Amino acid sequence: MAPPKEQIATRTQERSTSADWAMAPYPVLVADRAGAVVDANPAAVLLLDGAARGTALSASAPSWLVRAHEETTRPSRPAADVDRQVFRGEIGAQSFEAHPTPAQDGNVVWWLVDDTDRRLAEVELATERERTTFLAEASNVLLASLNTDRCMQATAQLASRHIADAAVVIAPAVGRNLPMAYAVGGGAAVRGTVVADPDQVPGLSEALQGFPPVPSRWIDPATLPDWVLPEGFNGPVASASVTPLPGHGVPAGVLILLRSTGSSEFSESEEVFARLFAARAGAALSAARLYAEQSGITRTLMRDLLPPRLHRVNGVEFAGGYQPAAARDRVGGDFYDVHPGSTPDAPSLAVLGDVCGKGLDAAVLTGKIRNTLQALTPMADDHERMLRLLNGALLNSHHTRFATLVMASVQRTGNRVRLRLTSAGHPAPLVVRNDGRVEEIDTRGTLVGALPHIDARTVETYLRPGETCLLYTDGVTEARGGPLGDELFGEERLMRALAECGGMPGQAVVERIQMLASQWLHDGRHDDMALVAITAPQTTHLSAVDGHTRGRYTA
């Protein structure tokens, strides 16, 4: 703080010779209205070389101080305003505040306070705030997508906008190929691949293995290969930095920062800041890569869990439909399969089942049941034996869930289809005749996976051309909806809907029942729903059917 200004205003001449004046803690000078130096203490003389009595203030003081004195001594300027005014500027490499104090004789006493450290601290604080804000925004942008390519492009774009003139992001090599993304001046990032040797760039091979970054002062820009320089980067490289992108246990890639000759070199604090940004970018890239790997694994496993696409097999039409309980789930506890016979004349085996529960846990047991049944298809003529073996396999597993299912041996005989149906605790199959009659097949049995012994009853029936047997899970009949949203779809409503489907193709029957059930639900919650339609084609005799084509149509 400056000494009391009242004392200065009344003792201007006395201070020039006093010890207090010589020992003032700040450079102090006195100038008259004409802009001449009246007096200056030793600190002011040292600071302003040539600031001697009688010389012009403009001869030794910087221009900003000269303009400040002219404004302060303006006749129309009230003294009260002058007393509160503070001027700022630089003298050499230092920053100063100039505090004017008007004296009674019209002179002005100038106190010059060095605020260099404070100004530097303010600049550094503002820089740190900007960097913190940028890192927070960068994290949001980088984590907004779990796509590896988009994450690489966002990293390059952000780095070229806020840290360097250009940025190149290089992912771990795939063979001899280096996946990369680059951006210049914060523009749109470009994704590509280059066949190159990482050893051509100092520190790149080590950074790809997760070793510490190479300081920019260790890199000779002239040695950088052309493939590192992005298209659109103007001028030669003045400074380059190679920083690893750390991932979750494994390196996620490398960030190369480039500055042209018109920009300053990377400072130590900027390289530290680049590493902070690289840590966030590496975490985002690693998360995106892990997500991609997990998605690939999930897709591979899901292929064996999803219900198959059904088609005509050995002269018989099969159609299926599946709707999981939750829209986000692709698999659940309902399943169906069709296992073709070993020869065109051998019966095919159709299975539709319902595992207790929903979601992934139920889907895992579903996969086990489907695999077990496929292994048992050589004994498909003996449904009861297959069910006993399946029941034993489920009881000996760690699963505590049970399942219901219905099996159908399907064989084309002339222009008819012979069915042998067996239920294991499952809703009885329904057959719709050409005249619209709906028959419930009287097959009953014990569910599998719950009791050490099971019973099952196999029933045989025939389908004439155009007739369909529908296998369904209780998710259809127990769909709760209607006008008030609490009424079951029910077996009677299902049979009435099926009666309207006489003579329709199997796929049309499935789609019709699915549509009615969905309308009944009104987007409400429901269990998994699965349907399989077995239809005798509208053909005359088997010789016209090769197992895949429709043959001749019967009027």
PDB file of C-alpha atoms in Angstrom, residues 121-311:
ATOM      1  CA  ALA A 121      -0.097 -15.284 -11.078  1.00  0.00           C
ATOM      2  CA  GLU A 122      -3.347 -13.956 -12.537  1.00  0.00           C
ATOM      3  CA  VAL A 123      -2.342 -15.072 -16.034  1.00  0.00           C
ATOM      4  CA  GLU A 124      -1.340 -18.513 -14.778  1.00  0.00           C
ATOM      5  CA  LEU A 125      -4.569 -18.798 -12.814  1.00  0.00           C
ATOM      6  CA  ALA A 126      -6.619 -17.831 -15.868  1.00  0.00           C
ATOM      7  CA  THR A 127      -4.667 -20.325 -17.975  1.00  0.00           C
ATOM      8  CA  GLU A 128      -5.273 -23.105 -15.459  1.00  0.00           C
ATOM      9  CA  ARG A 129      -8.972 -22.267 -15.360  1.00  0.00           C
ATOM     10  CA  GLU A 130      -9.151 -22.422 -19.149  1.00  0.00           C
ATOM     11  CA  ARG A 131      -7.303 -25.730 -19.174  1.00  0.00           C
ATOM     12  CA  THR A 132      -9.519 -27.202 -16.464  1.00  0.00           C
ATOM     13  CA  THR A 133     -12.615 -26.129 -18.367  1.00  0.00           C
ATOM     14  CA  PHE A 134     -11.209 -27.599 -21.569  1.00  0.00           C
ATOM     15  CA  LEU A 135     -10.352 -30.924 -19.898  1.00  0.00           C
ATOM     16  CA  ALA A 136     -13.866 -31.181 -18.480  1.00  0.00           C
ATOM     17  CA  GLU A 137     -15.430 -30.414 -21.869  1.00  0.00           C
ATOM     18  CA  ALA A 138     -12.999 -32.787 -23.587  1.00  0.00           C
ATOM     19  CA  SER A 139     -13.982 -35.605 -21.236  1.00  0.00           C
ATOM     20  CA  ASN A 140     -17.639 -35.058 -22.086  1.00  0.00           C
ATOM     21  CA  VAL A 141     -16.936 -35.047 -25.820  1.00  0.00           C
ATOM     22  CA  LEU A 142     -14.638 -38.078 -25.723  1.00  0.00           C
ATOM     23  CA  LEU A 143     -16.943 -40.169 -23.565  1.00  0.00           C
ATOM     24  CA  ALA A 144     -20.024 -39.253 -25.586  1.00  0.00           C
ATOM     25  CA  SER A 145     -19.316 -42.045 -28.054  1.00  0.00           C
ATOM     26  CA  LEU A 146     -18.119 -45.614 -27.620  1.00  0.00           C
ATOM     27  CA  ASN A 147     -17.121 -45.774 -31.267  1.00  0.00           C
ATOM     28  CA  THR A 148     -13.340 -46.107 -31.642  1.00  0.00           C
ATOM     29  CA  ASP A 149     -13.086 -44.190 -34.932  1.00  0.00           C
ATOM     30  CA  ARG A 150     -15.163 -41.250 -33.687  1.00  0.00           C
ATOM     31  CA  CYS A 151     -13.171 -41.158 -30.452  1.00  0.00           C
ATOM     32  CA  MET A 152      -9.876 -40.977 -32.366  1.00  0.00           C
ATOM     33  CA  GLN A 153     -11.245 -38.194 -34.563  1.00  0.00           C
ATOM     34  CA  ALA A 154     -12.519 -36.221 -31.546  1.00  0.00           C
ATOM     35  CA  THR A 155      -9.105 -36.542 -29.872  1.00  0.00           C
ATOM     36  CA  ALA A 156      -7.285 -35.193 -32.920  1.00  0.00           C
ATOM     37  CA  GLN A 157      -9.759 -32.346 -33.419  1.00  0.00           C
ATOM     38  CA  LEU A 158      -9.677 -31.202 -29.779  1.00  0.00           C
ATOM     39  CA  ALA A 159      -5.888 -31.355 -29.574  1.00  0.00           C
ATOM     40  CA  SER A 160      -5.403 -29.383 -32.811  1.00  0.00           C
ATOM     41  CA  ARG A 161      -7.826 -26.726 -31.603  1.00  0.00           C
ATOM     42  CA  HIS A 162      -6.503 -26.135 -28.079  1.00  0.00           C
ATOM     43  CA  ILE A 163      -2.956 -27.490 -27.772  1.00  0.00           C
ATOM     44  CA  ALA A 164      -1.143 -27.494 -31.122  1.00  0.00           C
ATOM     45  CA  ASP A 165      -1.461 -26.446 -34.751  1.00  0.00           C
ATOM     46  CA  ALA A 166      -2.016 -30.050 -35.835  1.00  0.00           C
ATOM     47  CA  ALA A 167      -2.554 -33.362 -34.081  1.00  0.00           C
ATOM     48  CA  VAL A 168      -2.153 -36.964 -35.189  1.00  0.00           C
ATOM     49  CA  VAL A 169      -3.644 -39.870 -33.237  1.00  0.00           C
ATOM     50  CA  ILE A 170      -2.119 -43.290 -33.936  1.00  0.00           C
ATOM     51  CA  ALA A 171      -3.692 -46.504 -32.667  1.00  0.00           C
ATOM     52  CA  PRO A 172      -1.754 -49.730 -31.971  1.00  0.00           C
ATOM     53  CA  ALA A 173      -0.588 -51.385 -35.174  1.00  0.00           C
ATOM     54  CA  VAL A 174      -2.669 -54.010 -36.921  1.00  0.00           C
ATOM     55  CA  GLY A 175      -0.006 -56.031 -38.677  1.00  0.00           C
ATOM     56  CA  ARG A 176       2.030 -53.429 -40.568  1.00  0.00           C
ATOM     57  CA  ASN A 177      -0.875 -50.987 -40.708  1.00  0.00           C
ATOM     58  CA  LEU A 178      -1.066 -48.019 -38.368  1.00  0.00           C
ATOM     59  CA  PRO A 179      -4.655 -46.771 -37.900  1.00  0.00           C
ATOM     60  CA  MET A 180      -4.585 -42.999 -37.536  1.00  0.00           C
ATOM     61  CA  ALA A 181      -6.674 -39.837 -37.393  1.00  0.00           C
ATOM     62  CA  TYR A 182      -5.432 -36.282 -37.892  1.00  0.00           C
ATOM     63  CA  ALA A 183      -6.789 -32.742 -37.730  1.00  0.00           C
ATOM     64  CA  VAL A 184      -5.365 -29.293 -38.460  1.00  0.00           C
ATOM     65  CA  GLY A 185      -6.369 -26.101 -36.654  1.00  0.00           C
ATOM     66  CA  GLY A 186      -9.389 -27.663 -34.997  1.00  0.00           C
ATOM     67  CA  GLY A 187     -10.971 -28.584 -38.319  1.00  0.00           C
ATOM     68  CA  ALA A 188     -12.743 -31.815 -39.157  1.00  0.00           C
ATOM     69  CA  ALA A 189     -10.638 -34.874 -38.408  1.00  0.00           C
ATOM     70  CA  VAL A 190      -9.701 -37.361 -41.125  1.00  0.00           C
ATOM     71  CA  ARG A 191      -9.492 -41.077 -40.452  1.00  0.00           C
ATOM     72  CA  GLY A 192      -7.160 -43.387 -42.347  1.00  0.00           C
ATOM     73  CA  THR A 193      -4.507 -46.087 -42.281  1.00  0.00           C
ATOM     74  CA  VAL A 194      -0.841 -45.888 -43.193  1.00  0.00           C
ATOM     75  CA  VAL A 195       1.709 -48.634 -43.791  1.00  0.00           C
ATOM     76  CA  ALA A 196       4.775 -47.296 -42.020  1.00  0.00           C
ATOM     77  CA  ASP A 197       7.543 -48.112 -39.581  1.00  0.00           C
ATOM     78  CA  PRO A 198       6.935 -46.520 -36.137  1.00  0.00           C
ATOM     79  CA  ASP A 199      10.691 -46.371 -35.566  1.00  0.00           C
ATOM     80  CA  GLN A 200      10.858 -43.520 -38.081  1.00  0.00           C
ATOM     81  CA  VAL A 201       9.399 -41.177 -35.448  1.00  0.00           C
ATOM     82  CA  PRO A 202      11.509 -40.732 -32.292  1.00  0.00           C
ATOM     83  CA  GLY A 203       9.727 -42.285 -29.322  1.00  0.00           C
ATOM     84  CA  LEU A 204       6.698 -43.541 -31.295  1.00  0.00           C
ATOM     85  CA  SER A 205       7.450 -47.249 -30.949  1.00  0.00           C
ATOM     86  CA  GLU A 206       8.076 -46.814 -27.227  1.00  0.00           C
ATOM     87  CA  ALA A 207       4.916 -44.735 -26.763  1.00  0.00           C
ATOM     88  CA  LEU A 208       2.842 -47.404 -28.531  1.00  0.00           C
ATOM     89  CA  GLN A 209       4.106 -49.802 -25.864  1.00  0.00           C
ATOM     90  CA  GLY A 210       3.118 -47.419 -23.068  1.00  0.00           C
ATOM     91  CA  PHE A 211       6.529 -45.963 -22.210  1.00  0.00           C
ATOM     92  CA  PRO A 212       6.804 -42.338 -20.938  1.00  0.00           C
ATOM     93  CA  PRO A 213       6.517 -39.464 -23.451  1.00  0.00           C
ATOM     94  CA  VAL A 214       9.438 -38.020 -25.367  1.00  0.00           C
ATOM     95  CA  PRO A 215      10.016 -34.312 -24.581  1.00  0.00           C
ATOM     96  CA  SER A 216       9.645 -32.074 -27.600  1.00  0.00           C
ATOM     97  CA  ARG A 217      13.185 -30.749 -27.207  1.00  0.00           C
ATOM     98  CA  TRP A 218      14.511 -34.268 -27.944  1.00  0.00           C
ATOM     99  CA  ILE A 219      12.762 -34.454 -31.316  1.00  0.00           C
ATOM    100  CA  ASP A 220      14.359 -32.955 -34.409  1.00  0.00           C
ATOM    101  CA  PRO A 221      11.407 -31.821 -36.588  1.00  0.00           C
ATOM    102  CA  ALA A 222      13.539 -32.244 -39.688  1.00  0.00           C
ATOM    103  CA  THR A 223      13.689 -36.018 -39.132  1.00  0.00           C
ATOM    104  CA  LEU A 224       9.923 -36.535 -39.131  1.00  0.00           C
ATOM    105  CA  PRO A 225       8.679 -38.623 -42.099  1.00  0.00           C
ATOM    106  CA  ASP A 226       6.127 -37.192 -44.499  1.00  0.00           C
ATOM    107  CA  TRP A 227       3.340 -39.592 -43.396  1.00  0.00           C
ATOM    108  CA  VAL A 228       3.273 -37.883 -39.976  1.00  0.00           C
ATOM    109  CA  LEU A 229       2.546 -34.453 -41.499  1.00  0.00           C
ATOM    110  CA  PRO A 230      -1.235 -34.056 -41.996  1.00  0.00           C
ATOM    111  CA  GLU A 231      -2.651 -32.781 -45.236  1.00  0.00           C
ATOM    112  CA  GLY A 232      -3.334 -29.059 -44.891  1.00  0.00           C
ATOM    113  CA  PHE A 233      -0.542 -28.439 -42.362  1.00  0.00           C
ATOM    114  CA  ASN A 234       1.199 -25.242 -43.523  1.00  0.00           C
ATOM    115  CA  GLY A 235       4.907 -24.691 -43.230  1.00  0.00           C
ATOM    116  CA  PRO A 236       7.685 -26.789 -41.775  1.00  0.00           C
ATOM    117  CA  VAL A 237       7.416 -28.243 -38.279  1.00  0.00           C
ATOM    118  CA  ALA A 238       9.047 -26.105 -35.604  1.00  0.00           C
ATOM    119  CA  SER A 239       8.246 -28.326 -32.634  1.00  0.00           C
ATOM    120  CA  ALA A 240       6.822 -31.825 -32.165  1.00  0.00           C
ATOM    121  CA  SER A 241       5.721 -33.845 -29.153  1.00  0.00           C
ATOM    122  CA  VAL A 242       4.984 -37.575 -28.839  1.00  0.00           C
ATOM    123  CA  THR A 243       2.702 -38.510 -25.935  1.00  0.00           C
ATOM    124  CA  PRO A 244       1.282 -41.989 -25.193  1.00  0.00           C
ATOM    125  CA  LEU A 245      -2.441 -42.459 -24.685  1.00  0.00           C
ATOM    126  CA  PRO A 246      -2.682 -44.691 -21.602  1.00  0.00           C
ATOM    127  CA  GLY A 247      -5.532 -47.199 -21.580  1.00  0.00           C
ATOM    128  CA  HIS A 248      -6.957 -49.700 -19.117  1.00  0.00           C
ATOM    129  CA  GLY A 249      -3.888 -51.826 -18.559  1.00  0.00           C
ATOM    130  CA  VAL A 250      -2.744 -51.627 -22.192  1.00  0.00           C
ATOM    131  CA  PRO A 251      -1.709 -48.629 -24.342  1.00  0.00           C
ATOM    132  CA  ALA A 252      -4.564 -47.083 -26.290  1.00  0.00           C
ATOM    133  CA  GLY A 253      -2.364 -45.287 -28.828  1.00  0.00           C
ATOM    134  CA  VAL A 254      -0.193 -42.203 -29.278  1.00  0.00           C
ATOM    135  CA  LEU A 255      -0.881 -38.478 -29.648  1.00  0.00           C
ATOM    136  CA  ILE A 256       1.571 -36.551 -31.861  1.00  0.00           C
ATOM    137  CA  LEU A 257       1.373 -32.760 -31.549  1.00  0.00           C
ATOM    138  CA  LEU A 258       2.862 -30.453 -34.190  1.00  0.00           C
ATOM    139  CA  ARG A 259       3.520 -26.715 -34.237  1.00  0.00           C
ATOM    140  CA  SER A 260       4.591 -24.702 -37.274  1.00  0.00           C
ATOM    141  CA  THR A 261       7.368 -22.151 -37.447  1.00  0.00           C
ATOM    142  CA  GLY A 262       4.959 -19.304 -36.680  1.00  0.00           C
ATOM    143  CA  SER A 263       4.125 -20.723 -33.238  1.00  0.00           C
ATOM    144  CA  SER A 264       6.116 -20.955 -30.026  1.00  0.00           C
ATOM    145  CA  GLU A 265       7.740 -24.185 -28.960  1.00  0.00           C
ATOM    146  CA  PHE A 266       6.066 -26.431 -26.402  1.00  0.00           C
ATOM    147  CA  SER A 267       6.772 -25.282 -22.873  1.00  0.00           C
ATOM    148  CA  GLU A 268       7.151 -27.655 -19.968  1.00  0.00           C
ATOM    149  CA  SER A 269       3.729 -26.732 -18.596  1.00  0.00           C
ATOM    150  CA  GLU A 270       2.142 -27.294 -22.033  1.00  0.00           C
ATOM    151  CA  GLU A 271       3.661 -30.771 -22.226  1.00  0.00           C
ATOM    152  CA  VAL A 272       2.271 -31.570 -18.767  1.00  0.00           C
ATOM    153  CA  PHE A 273      -1.114 -30.287 -19.928  1.00  0.00           C
ATOM    154  CA  ALA A 274      -0.869 -32.452 -23.062  1.00  0.00           C
ATOM    155  CA  ARG A 275      -0.275 -35.500 -20.851  1.00  0.00           C
ATOM    156  CA  LEU A 276      -3.371 -34.682 -18.787  1.00  0.00           C
ATOM    157  CA  PHE A 277      -5.425 -34.476 -21.970  1.00  0.00           C
ATOM    158  CA  ALA A 278      -3.825 -37.667 -23.286  1.00  0.00           C
ATOM    159  CA  ALA A 279      -4.831 -39.514 -20.107  1.00  0.00           C
ATOM    160  CA  ARG A 280      -8.488 -38.637 -20.695  1.00  0.00           C
ATOM    161  CA  ALA A 281      -8.318 -39.408 -24.397  1.00  0.00           C
ATOM    162  CA  GLY A 282      -6.576 -42.720 -23.705  1.00  0.00           C
ATOM    163  CA  ALA A 283      -9.225 -43.735 -21.181  1.00  0.00           C
ATOM    164  CA  ALA A 284     -11.989 -42.908 -23.657  1.00  0.00           C
ATOM    165  CA  LEU A 285     -10.264 -44.778 -26.502  1.00  0.00           C
ATOM    166  CA  SER A 286      -9.635 -47.768 -24.278  1.00  0.00           C
ATOM    167  CA  ALA A 287     -13.277 -47.816 -23.165  1.00  0.00           C
ATOM    168  CA  ALA A 288     -14.416 -47.620 -26.799  1.00  0.00           C
ATOM    169  CA  ARG A 289     -12.086 -50.456 -27.791  1.00  0.00           C
ATOM    170  CA  LEU A 290     -13.209 -52.633 -24.877  1.00  0.00           C
ATOM    171  CA  TYR A 291     -16.833 -51.941 -25.786  1.00  0.00           C
ATOM    172  CA  ALA A 292     -16.161 -52.929 -29.397  1.00  0.00           C
ATOM    173  CA  GLU A 293     -14.491 -56.160 -28.272  1.00  0.00           C
ATOM    174  CA  GLN A 294     -17.314 -56.995 -25.888  1.00  0.00           C
ATOM    175  CA  SER A 295     -19.892 -56.190 -28.566  1.00  0.00           C
ATOM    176  CA  GLY A 296     -18.115 -58.540 -30.960  1.00  0.00           C
ATOM    177  CA  ILE A 297     -18.073 -61.307 -28.375  1.00  0.00           C
ATOM    178  CA  THR A 298     -21.733 -60.683 -27.592  1.00  0.00           C
ATOM    179  CA  ARG A 299     -22.708 -60.801 -31.272  1.00  0.00           C
ATOM    180  CA  THR A 300     -20.837 -64.078 -31.706  1.00  0.00           C
ATOM    181  CA  LEU A 301     -22.502 -65.660 -28.702  1.00  0.00           C
ATOM    182  CA  MET A 302     -25.874 -64.148 -29.556  1.00  0.00           C
ATOM    183  CA  ARG A 303     -25.961 -65.858 -32.922  1.00  0.00           C
ATOM    184  CA  ASP A 304     -26.356 -69.207 -31.157  1.00  0.00           C
ATOM    185  CA  LEU A 305     -29.002 -67.861 -28.783  1.00  0.00           C
ATOM    186  CA  LEU A 306     -31.258 -66.038 -31.225  1.00  0.00           C
ATOM    187  CA  PRO A 307     -34.206 -67.994 -32.653  1.00  0.00           C
ATOM    188  CA  PRO A 308     -33.431 -69.241 -36.182  1.00  0.00           C
ATOM    189  CA  ARG A 309     -35.151 -68.076 -39.355  1.00  0.00           C
ATOM    190  CA  LEU A 310     -37.509 -70.873 -40.349  1.00  0.00           C
ATOM    191  CA  HIS A 311     -38.294 -71.976 -43.891  1.00  0.00           C
TER     192      HIS A 311
END
